[in-house]
Amino acid sequence: MLTKSDLQSFLQCSRKLWLERHRPELIPVGNSSSHRREFDGNIVGEKARLQLGAEFIWPASQGTRESAAEEAKRLLDASPDRPAAEVPMLEGGVYARADALVPIGPGYALRETKASSFPLKGDKVTPASPKEHHLEDIAIQAWVMTQEGIPLARAELNLLNNQWRYPGGDDYGGLFRQLDVTAQIAPLMDHVPQWRDEAEGVVAADDMPVLTTGRQCSEPYKCPFDVFCAELDPAGPEHPIELLPDAAGKSLARKLKEAKGYVSILEPAPEELTGKQADLYRRIQEAHRTGKGILVPGSTERMAELPYPRYFFDFEGIDLPVPRWPGTRPYEQIAFQWSCHIERVLGEFEHAEFLDLSGNDPSLACIQRMMETIDPDDGGPILVYHATYEKGRLAELADRHPKFAPVLQTYIDRAVDLLPLVKEFFYHPAMHGSFSIKKVLPVVAPDLDYEELDEVQEGTGAQVAYIEAALNPNTSPERRAEIEQKLKTYCCQDTWAMVEVAYFLAQAGRPVRPNEM
């Protein structure tokens, strides 16, 4: 028997399905991305069931899949006028569970809930096309449903309305918006038997499918076997041309690969590396050719232009699919933590921080603590890494708390982004084409490594930690205190990393870190 999830895995990658069935022990334990998806799915599913009212049917799932499907069909036949949730269905060798079946006349609307936003075109009003893998998902269910003899009146995706703001009072009436996809899934349903047959062949095979890693390793979902599979790939060039960064660099790499057959960044003549970032591309090429980092002249002077005090600042935020606090939208980023290293005079640092694990709206306290730490009137630059994120959070805080909008706008105006400065002046082969601070830091400060941090090592890990500490009532005080310390350590490292990068660009030696922890 195959499940809907099996078919979805097959459609993403046949090797993924084979490994799930034959080598499940290879799935990493404790992956922060999978934890976050599980949390989002559970909370969204809980709210979606509220749409069905108090009298919906919820078939038992105990026993075998065959018995569960038979019991569900019996309940539907006995109460055809009542909606049903998480309905097990089995037919044609495929097992699926419908999130909801809602009676419409003589049939049902098959409603599939996703923890995704309702697709809108640029006008933020007109519905856009749904994601292909969502259509495949509901097409598989619709095929099983009709094969089992349950009449299908309509198929719809139940998606989060991210243009809606939570009014408070546990009123989630506007959280979802339905997208009718009946017409789009009709041709896909005809393919389900072929998908089933091909997937059965993959599962039955003794040997793992022969594939190389590619886009399927991350789309539509990050595959848990990506590291394992990458180790099986044939050896590629030591310096692949795909090291060219950003969308423009990747586009140029594709063009050079297709037109000239280049696979290594060392192959093109420098004049073939064109575009607005040509100087950067040629610096990357030269660094990989020589095996040495390159810091071009001018960074020292640029850093010297920044006055004191200097504030090295970083937010951590949570984007909940189901908003908890009035005035917030689904997946709106809410800052729950920040770290700030302050350099008032050259070489003298102090550290300030904010972290709210109460589960209450952290926004107002976040602003007030910022105003205590960053003088609104001293004009000191606020150094960040990838300013889009920090500026976005400040703008959202200003929207929600207009009283503080003038102060927050001064912070936005004072933001200095270190990321484009690194791109303008520096590159090292060990960065492997990335300008993420987690790639830059080991080059400029080899003794500091995010992988040495315990549990919280990146943004998704910080979100998962926040959810456990602030939103899970079953978390013990001892565990909450442990998480608090790990979050502070991680965020503090982010801002100290910026200090290290700034000193590197200034060619001022290594800074002496204060004993803030």
Coordinates of C-alpha atoms in Angstrom, one line a residue:
M1 CA 0.0 0.0 0.0
L2 CA 1.2 3.5 -0.8
T3 CA 0.1 6.7 1.0
K4 CA -0.5 10.1 -0.4
S5 CA 2.8 11.1 1.3
D6 CA 4.6 8.4 -0.6
L7 CA 3.3 9.7 -3.9
Q8 CA 4.3 13.2 -3.0
S9 CA 7.8 12.0 -2.2
F10 CA 7.9 10.2 -5.5
L11 CA 6.8 13.3 -7.4
Q12 CA 9.6 15.3 -5.7
C13 CA 12.3 12.6 -6.2
S14 CA 12.1 8.9 -6.7
R15 CA 15.3 8.4 -4.6
K16 CA 13.6 10.3 -1.7
L17 CA 10.7 7.7 -1.7
W18 CA 13.1 4.8 -1.9
L19 CA 15.2 6.1 1.0
E20 CA 12.1 6.7 3.1
R21 CA 11.0 3.1 2.7
H22 CA 14.4 1.4 2.7
R23 CA 16.7 3.6 4.8
P24 CA 14.6 5.7 7.1
E25 CA 17.4 5.7 9.7
L26 CA 19.3 8.2 7.5
I27 CA 16.7 10.9 8.3
P28 CA 18.5 13.4 10.7
V29 CA 17.0 13.7 14.2
G30 CA 16.2 17.1 15.6
N31 CA 16.1 19.1 12.4
S32 CA 14.8 22.6 13.2
S33 CA 13.1 23.0 9.9
S34 CA 11.0 19.9 10.3
H35 CA 10.1 20.9 13.9
R36 CA 8.9 24.2 12.6
R37 CA 6.8 22.7 9.8
E38 CA 5.3 20.3 12.3
F39 CA 4.3 23.1 14.7
D40 CA 2.9 25.2 11.9
G41 CA 0.9 22.3 10.5
N42 CA -0.6 21.4 13.9
I43 CA -1.7 24.9 14.9
V44 CA -3.2 25.6 11.4
G45 CA -5.0 22.3 11.4
E46 CA -6.5 23.0 14.8
K47 CA -7.9 26.3 13.7
A48 CA -9.1 24.8 10.4
R49 CA -11.2 22.3 12.2
L50 CA -13.0 25.1 14.0
Q51 CA -14.5 26.1 10.6
L52 CA -16.5 22.9 10.6
G53 CA -18.6 23.8 13.6
A54 CA -19.3 21.7 16.7
E55 CA -21.1 18.8 15.1
F56 CA -18.4 17.5 12.6
I57 CA -17.5 13.9 12.3
W58 CA -14.0 12.9 13.3
P59 CA -13.5 9.2 12.3
A60 CA -11.3 7.2 14.6
S61 CA -7.9 6.3 13.2
Q62 CA -7.1 3.3 15.4
G63 CA -6.6 -0.1 13.9
T64 CA -5.5 -0.8 10.4
R65 CA -5.8 1.7 7.6
E66 CA -8.3 -0.6 5.9
S67 CA -10.6 -0.6 9.0
A68 CA -10.2 3.1 9.5
A69 CA -11.3 3.8 6.0
E70 CA -14.2 1.4 6.3
E71 CA -15.4 3.1 9.5
A72 CA -15.1 6.6 8.0
K73 CA -17.2 5.5 4.9
R74 CA -19.8 4.1 7.3
L75 CA -20.0 7.3 9.3
L76 CA -20.3 9.4 6.1
D77 CA -23.1 7.2 4.8
A78 CA -24.9 7.5 8.1
S79 CA -24.6 11.3 8.4
P80 CA -24.2 12.7 4.9
D81 CA -25.3 16.2 6.0
R82 CA -22.4 16.6 8.6
P83 CA -18.9 17.8 7.8
A84 CA -16.0 15.5 8.6
A85 CA -12.4 16.1 9.5
E86 CA -9.3 14.0 8.8
V87 CA -11.2 11.4 6.9
P88 CA -9.2 8.2 6.1
M89 CA -9.8 6.9 2.6
L90 CA -8.3 3.8 0.8
E91 CA -8.9 2.7 -2.7
G92 CA -6.8 1.5 -5.6
G93 CA -3.8 0.7 -3.5
V94 CA -3.5 4.4 -2.2
Y95 CA -4.3 5.6 1.3
A96 CA -5.0 9.3 2.0
R97 CA -6.6 11.4 4.7
A98 CA -8.9 14.3 3.7
D99 CA -8.4 17.3 6.0
A100 CA -12.2 18.0 5.6
L101 CA -15.2 16.9 3.7
V102 CA -17.9 19.6 3.7
P103 CA -21.4 18.6 2.4
I104 CA -22.6 20.5 -0.7
G105 CA -25.9 19.1 -1.9
P106 CA -25.5 15.5 -3.0
G107 CA -21.7 15.6 -2.7
Y108 CA -18.8 17.0 -0.7
A109 CA -16.3 19.8 -1.0
L110 CA -12.8 18.3 -0.5
R111 CA -11.0 20.9 1.6
E112 CA -7.2 20.6 1.9
T113 CA -5.7 23.0 4.5
K114 CA -2.2 24.3 4.0
A115 CA 0.0 26.4 6.3
S116 CA 0.6 28.6 3.3
S117 CA -0.6 32.0 2.3
F118 CA -3.5 32.5 -0.2
P119 CA -1.8 33.3 -3.5
L120 CA -2.3 36.9 -4.7
K121 CA -1.0 38.8 -7.7
G122 CA 0.9 42.1 -7.3
D123 CA -2.3 44.1 -6.6
K124 CA -2.8 42.1 -3.4
V125 CA -6.4 41.4 -4.4
T126 CA -6.6 39.2 -7.5
P127 CA -6.1 35.5 -6.8
A128 CA -2.9 34.0 -8.3
S129 CA -2.2 30.4 -9.3
P130 CA -1.8 27.9 -6.5
K131 CA 1.4 25.9 -6.1
E132 CA 1.8 22.9 -8.3
H133 CA 2.6 20.5 -5.4
H134 CA -0.5 21.6 -3.6
L135 CA -2.6 20.7 -6.7
E136 CA -0.9 17.3 -6.9
D137 CA -1.7 16.8 -3.2
I138 CA -5.4 17.4 -3.5
A139 CA -5.6 15.6 -6.8
I140 CA -4.4 12.4 -5.2
Q141 CA -7.0 12.7 -2.4
A142 CA -9.7 13.5 -5.0
W143 CA -8.8 10.4 -7.0
V144 CA -8.9 8.1 -3.9
M145 CA -12.2 9.8 -2.8
T146 CA -13.9 9.2 -6.1
Q147 CA -12.6 5.7 -6.5
E148 CA -14.0 4.9 -3.1
G149 CA -17.4 6.2 -4.2
I150 CA -17.6 9.4 -2.2
P151 CA -19.1 12.1 -4.5
L152 CA -16.8 15.0 -5.2
A153 CA -18.7 18.3 -5.7
R154 CA -15.7 20.7 -5.4
A155 CA -12.0 20.7 -4.5
E156 CA -10.6 23.6 -2.6
L157 CA -7.4 24.7 -0.9
N158 CA -7.9 26.2 2.5
L159 CA -5.2 28.8 2.8
L160 CA -4.1 31.5 5.3
N161 CA -5.4 35.0 4.5
N162 CA -2.3 37.0 5.2
Q163 CA -4.1 40.3 4.4
W164 CA -6.3 39.7 7.5
R165 CA -5.3 41.0 10.9
Y166 CA -6.2 39.2 14.1
P167 CA -8.8 41.4 16.0
G168 CA -8.2 39.5 19.3
G169 CA -10.8 37.8 21.5
D170 CA -10.0 34.4 20.0
D171 CA -11.9 35.5 16.8
Y172 CA -10.3 33.6 13.9
G173 CA -13.2 33.9 11.5
G174 CA -11.1 35.6 8.9
L175 CA -8.0 33.4 9.1
F176 CA -8.6 31.3 6.1
R177 CA -9.6 31.9 2.5
Q178 CA -10.6 29.1 0.1
L179 CA -9.4 28.7 -3.4
D180 CA -11.5 26.6 -5.8
V181 CA -9.1 24.3 -7.7
T182 CA -11.7 21.8 -9.0
A183 CA -10.8 22.6 -12.7
Q184 CA -7.0 22.6 -12.1
I185 CA -6.9 19.1 -10.5
A186 CA -9.2 17.3 -13.0
P187 CA -6.4 16.6 -15.5
L188 CA -4.0 15.7 -12.6
M189 CA -6.4 13.1 -11.3
D190 CA -6.0 11.1 -14.5
H191 CA -2.2 10.8 -13.7
V192 CA -2.6 9.3 -10.3
P193 CA -2.8 5.6 -11.4
Q194 CA 0.5 6.1 -13.3
W195 CA 2.1 7.9 -10.4
R196 CA 1.0 4.9 -8.2
D197 CA 2.4 2.3 -10.5
E198 CA 5.7 4.0 -11.0
A199 CA 6.0 4.7 -7.2
E200 CA 5.3 1.0 -6.5
G201 CA 8.1 0.1 -8.9
V202 CA 10.5 2.4 -7.0
V203 CA 9.6 0.9 -3.6
A204 CA 9.8 -2.7 -4.9
A205 CA 13.3 -2.2 -6.3
D206 CA 16.3 -3.6 -4.4
D207 CA 18.6 -0.8 -5.7
M208 CA 18.4 2.9 -5.0
P209 CA 17.5 5.1 -8.0
V210 CA 20.6 6.6 -9.6
L211 CA 20.3 10.4 -9.5
T212 CA 22.4 13.4 -8.9
T213 CA 21.4 16.2 -6.5
G214 CA 19.7 19.3 -7.9
R215 CA 16.7 21.5 -7.5
Q216 CA 14.6 18.5 -6.3
C217 CA 16.6 18.4 -3.1
S218 CA 15.0 21.6 -1.9
E219 CA 11.8 22.0 -3.9
P220 CA 9.0 21.9 -2.9
Y221 CA 10.5 20.9 0.4
K222 CA 14.0 20.5 1.7
C223 CA 14.8 16.8 1.5
P224 CA 16.2 15.2 4.7
F225 CA 18.5 13.0 2.7
D226 CA 20.3 15.9 0.8
V227 CA 23.6 15.6 2.7
F228 CA 23.6 11.8 2.2
C229 CA 22.9 12.1 -1.5
A230 CA 25.4 14.9 -2.1
E231 CA 28.1 12.5 -0.9
L232 CA 27.1 10.1 -3.6
D233 CA 27.4 12.6 -6.5
P234 CA 30.2 12.3 -9.0
A235 CA 33.1 14.5 -8.1
G236 CA 32.5 17.9 -9.7
P237 CA 34.9 20.8 -10.4
E238 CA 36.8 22.0 -7.3
H239 CA 35.7 25.6 -8.1
P240 CA 32.2 25.3 -9.8
I241 CA 31.0 28.2 -11.9
E242 CA 27.8 28.2 -9.8
L243 CA 29.9 30.0 -7.1
L244 CA 28.9 33.3 -8.8
P245 CA 26.6 34.8 -6.2
D246 CA 23.0 36.2 -6.3
A247 CA 20.4 35.8 -9.0
A248 CA 22.5 37.7 -11.6
G249 CA 25.6 35.6 -10.9
K250 CA 23.6 32.3 -11.2
S251 CA 22.1 33.5 -14.4
L252 CA 25.5 34.4 -15.8
A253 CA 26.8 31.0 -14.7
R254 CA 24.0 29.2 -16.6
K255 CA 24.7 31.2 -19.7
L256 CA 28.4 30.5 -19.7
K257 CA 27.8 26.9 -19.0
E258 CA 25.3 26.5 -21.9
A259 CA 27.2 28.7 -24.4
K260 CA 30.8 27.8 -23.6
G261 CA 30.6 24.6 -21.6
Y262 CA 32.3 26.1 -18.6
V263 CA 31.9 24.2 -15.4
S264 CA 34.6 25.8 -13.3
I265 CA 34.8 29.5 -12.4
L266 CA 38.5 29.3 -13.4
E267 CA 37.6 28.7 -17.0
P268 CA 36.1 32.0 -18.3
A269 CA 38.4 34.8 -19.3
P270 CA 38.0 37.8 -16.9
E271 CA 36.3 39.9 -19.6
E272 CA 33.6 37.2 -19.9
L273 CA 32.5 37.8 -16.3
T274 CA 30.2 40.7 -17.1
G275 CA 27.4 42.6 -15.5
K276 CA 26.9 45.1 -12.7
Q277 CA 29.0 42.9 -10.3
A278 CA 31.7 42.1 -12.8
D279 CA 34.4 43.4 -10.3
L280 CA 33.1 41.0 -7.7
Y281 CA 32.9 38.1 -10.1
R282 CA 36.5 38.6 -11.2
R283 CA 37.7 39.0 -7.6
I284 CA 36.0 35.6 -6.8
Q285 CA 37.7 34.1 -9.8
E286 CA 41.1 35.4 -8.8
A287 CA 40.6 34.2 -5.2
H288 CA 39.8 30.7 -6.3
R289 CA 42.7 30.8 -8.8
T290 CA 45.2 31.7 -6.1
G291 CA 43.6 30.1 -3.1
K292 CA 43.9 33.3 -1.1
G293 CA 41.5 35.9 0.2
I294 CA 41.4 39.3 -1.5
L295 CA 40.7 42.6 0.3
V296 CA 40.7 45.4 -2.2
P297 CA 41.8 48.9 -1.2
G298 CA 39.2 51.3 0.1
S299 CA 37.6 49.4 3.0
T300 CA 39.7 51.1 5.7
E301 CA 38.7 54.5 4.5
R302 CA 35.0 53.5 4.2
M303 CA 34.9 52.2 7.8
A304 CA 36.8 55.3 9.1
E305 CA 33.9 57.4 7.8
L306 CA 31.5 55.9 10.4
P307 CA 31.3 58.0 13.6
Y308 CA 31.0 56.9 17.2
P309 CA 29.1 55.6 19.0
R310 CA 28.6 52.6 16.8
Y311 CA 25.7 50.2 17.5
F312 CA 26.1 46.6 16.2
F313 CA 22.5 45.3 16.1
D314 CA 20.5 42.1 15.2
F315 CA 16.9 41.1 15.6
E316 CA 15.5 37.6 16.0
G317 CA 11.8 37.2 15.0
I318 CA 9.0 34.7 14.9
D319 CA 6.5 34.5 12.0
L320 CA 3.5 32.5 13.4
P321 CA 1.0 31.1 10.8
V322 CA -1.8 31.7 13.3
P323 CA -1.3 35.2 14.9
R324 CA -1.6 35.3 18.7
W325 CA -1.5 39.1 19.3
P326 CA -4.2 41.6 18.1
G327 CA -3.2 43.6 15.0
T328 CA -0.8 41.0 13.6
R329 CA -1.2 39.0 10.3
P330 CA -0.4 35.4 9.5
Y331 CA 3.4 35.0 9.1
E332 CA 4.1 38.6 10.1
Q333 CA 7.6 38.7 11.6
I334 CA 7.4 39.8 15.2
A335 CA 10.7 40.6 16.9
F336 CA 11.1 38.8 20.2
Q337 CA 14.8 39.3 20.7
W338 CA 17.7 41.5 19.9
S339 CA 21.4 41.9 20.7
C340 CA 23.4 45.1 20.5
H341 CA 27.2 45.6 21.0
I342 CA 27.9 49.2 21.5
E343 CA 31.3 50.8 20.7
R344 CA 31.3 54.3 22.2
V345 CA 35.0 54.9 21.5
L346 CA 37.5 52.8 19.5
G347 CA 38.0 49.4 21.1
E348 CA 35.7 49.8 24.1
F349 CA 32.5 47.7 24.0
E350 CA 29.5 47.1 26.1
H351 CA 26.6 44.8 25.4
A352 CA 22.8 45.1 25.7
E353 CA 20.1 42.7 24.8
F354 CA 16.3 42.1 24.9
L355 CA 14.5 38.8 25.0
D356 CA 10.8 38.2 25.8
L357 CA 9.8 34.6 26.5
S358 CA 6.6 35.5 28.3
G359 CA 4.4 34.5 25.4
N360 CA 2.9 38.0 25.4
D361 CA 3.2 40.5 22.5
P362 CA 6.9 41.5 22.8
S363 CA 6.6 44.6 20.5
L364 CA 6.2 47.4 22.9
A365 CA 8.8 46.2 25.4
C366 CA 11.1 45.7 22.4
I367 CA 10.8 49.3 21.4
Q368 CA 11.2 50.7 24.9
R369 CA 14.3 48.6 25.5
M370 CA 15.8 49.8 22.2
M371 CA 15.2 53.4 23.1
E372 CA 17.0 52.8 26.4
T373 CA 20.0 51.3 24.6
I374 CA 20.2 53.2 21.3
D375 CA 20.1 57.0 21.9
P376 CA 17.6 58.3 19.4
D377 CA 19.5 61.6 19.2
D378 CA 23.2 60.8 19.1
G379 CA 23.3 59.9 15.4
G380 CA 25.5 56.9 15.8
P381 CA 25.3 54.4 13.0
I382 CA 23.4 51.2 13.6
L383 CA 25.4 48.5 11.9
V384 CA 23.5 45.4 10.7
Y385 CA 24.1 42.5 8.3
H386 CA 21.5 42.3 5.5
A387 CA 19.6 45.5 6.4
T388 CA 16.4 44.5 4.7
Y389 CA 15.4 42.3 7.6
E390 CA 16.2 44.8 10.4
K391 CA 14.6 47.7 8.5
G392 CA 11.5 45.6 7.8
R393 CA 11.0 44.8 11.5
L394 CA 11.5 48.5 12.5
A395 CA 9.0 49.6 9.9
E396 CA 6.4 47.0 11.1
L397 CA 7.0 48.1 14.7
A398 CA 6.3 51.7 13.6
D399 CA 3.1 50.6 11.9
R400 CA 1.8 48.9 15.0
H401 CA 2.9 51.6 17.4
P402 CA 2.6 54.9 15.6
K403 CA 3.5 56.8 18.7
F404 CA 7.1 55.6 18.3
A405 CA 7.2 55.9 14.5
P406 CA 9.5 59.0 14.4
V407 CA 12.1 57.3 16.7
L408 CA 12.0 54.1 14.7
Q409 CA 12.4 56.0 11.5
T410 CA 15.6 57.5 12.8
Y411 CA 16.8 54.0 13.5
I412 CA 16.0 53.0 9.9
D413 CA 17.8 56.0 8.5
R414 CA 20.9 55.3 10.6
A415 CA 21.2 51.7 9.5
V416 CA 24.5 50.8 7.9
D417 CA 24.6 47.4 6.1
L418 CA 27.9 45.5 6.4
L419 CA 26.8 42.9 3.8
P420 CA 27.3 45.2 0.7
L421 CA 30.6 46.4 2.1
V422 CA 31.9 42.9 2.4
K423 CA 30.8 42.3 -1.2
E424 CA 32.4 45.5 -2.4
F425 CA 35.8 44.9 -0.8
F426 CA 36.4 41.2 0.2
Y427 CA 36.2 37.6 -0.8
H428 CA 37.9 34.4 0.3
P429 CA 37.6 30.9 -1.3
A430 CA 36.5 29.4 2.0
M431 CA 33.2 31.4 1.6
H432 CA 32.2 29.1 -1.3
G433 CA 30.4 31.9 -3.1
S434 CA 28.3 32.9 -0.1
F435 CA 28.4 36.2 1.8
S436 CA 26.3 35.0 4.7
I437 CA 27.8 36.1 7.9
K438 CA 28.1 32.5 8.9
K439 CA 30.4 32.0 6.0
V440 CA 32.4 35.2 6.5
L441 CA 33.0 34.9 10.2
P442 CA 35.1 31.7 10.1
V443 CA 37.4 33.5 7.6
V444 CA 37.9 36.7 9.6
A445 CA 37.7 35.1 13.1
P446 CA 38.6 31.4 12.8
D447 CA 38.2 30.8 16.5
L448 CA 34.4 31.6 16.3
D449 CA 32.1 29.0 14.8
Y450 CA 28.3 28.8 14.8
E451 CA 28.5 25.0 14.7
E452 CA 30.0 25.1 18.2
L453 CA 26.9 26.7 19.6
D454 CA 24.6 24.3 21.3
E455 CA 21.1 23.7 19.8
V456 CA 20.5 27.2 18.5
Q457 CA 22.8 27.8 15.6
E458 CA 20.6 29.6 13.0
G459 CA 17.4 31.6 12.6
T460 CA 15.0 28.6 12.3
G461 CA 16.6 27.0 15.3
A462 CA 16.0 30.3 17.3
Q463 CA 12.3 30.2 16.2
V464 CA 11.9 26.6 17.3
A465 CA 13.5 27.5 20.6
Y466 CA 11.2 30.5 21.1
I467 CA 8.1 28.4 20.4
E468 CA 9.2 25.8 23.0
A469 CA 10.1 28.3 25.6
A470 CA 7.3 30.9 25.1
L471 CA 4.4 29.1 23.6
N472 CA 4.5 25.6 25.0
P473 CA 2.8 25.5 28.4
N474 CA 4.4 22.2 29.2
T475 CA 7.9 23.5 29.1
S476 CA 9.5 23.3 32.5
P477 CA 11.0 26.4 34.2
E478 CA 14.4 24.6 34.0
R479 CA 14.1 24.0 30.3
R480 CA 12.9 27.5 29.7
A481 CA 15.9 28.9 31.5
E482 CA 18.2 26.7 29.4
I483 CA 16.6 27.9 26.2
E484 CA 16.9 31.5 27.3
Q485 CA 20.6 31.2 27.7
K486 CA 21.1 29.5 24.4
L487 CA 19.0 32.2 22.6
K488 CA 21.1 34.9 24.2
T489 CA 24.3 33.2 23.3
Y490 CA 23.3 32.8 19.7
C491 CA 22.0 36.4 19.2
C492 CA 25.0 37.8 21.0
Q493 CA 27.3 35.9 18.6
D494 CA 25.5 37.5 15.6
T495 CA 26.3 41.0 16.7
W496 CA 29.8 40.2 17.8
A497 CA 30.4 38.7 14.4
M498 CA 29.5 42.1 12.9
V499 CA 32.1 43.7 15.1
E500 CA 34.7 41.2 13.9
V501 CA 33.7 41.9 10.2
A502 CA 33.9 45.7 10.8
Y503 CA 37.3 45.5 12.3
F504 CA 38.5 43.2 9.5
L505 CA 37.3 45.7 6.9
A506 CA 39.0 48.5 8.8
Q507 CA 42.2 46.5 9.1
A508 CA 42.2 47.3 12.8
G509 CA 43.2 43.9 14.1
R510 CA 41.0 41.7 16.3
P511 CA 38.7 43.5 18.7
V512 CA 38.7 42.5 22.4
R513 CA 35.3 41.1 23.3
P514 CA 33.7 42.2 26.5
N515 CA 32.7 39.6 29.1
E516 CA 29.0 40.1 28.5
M517 CA 27.9 36.5 28.9

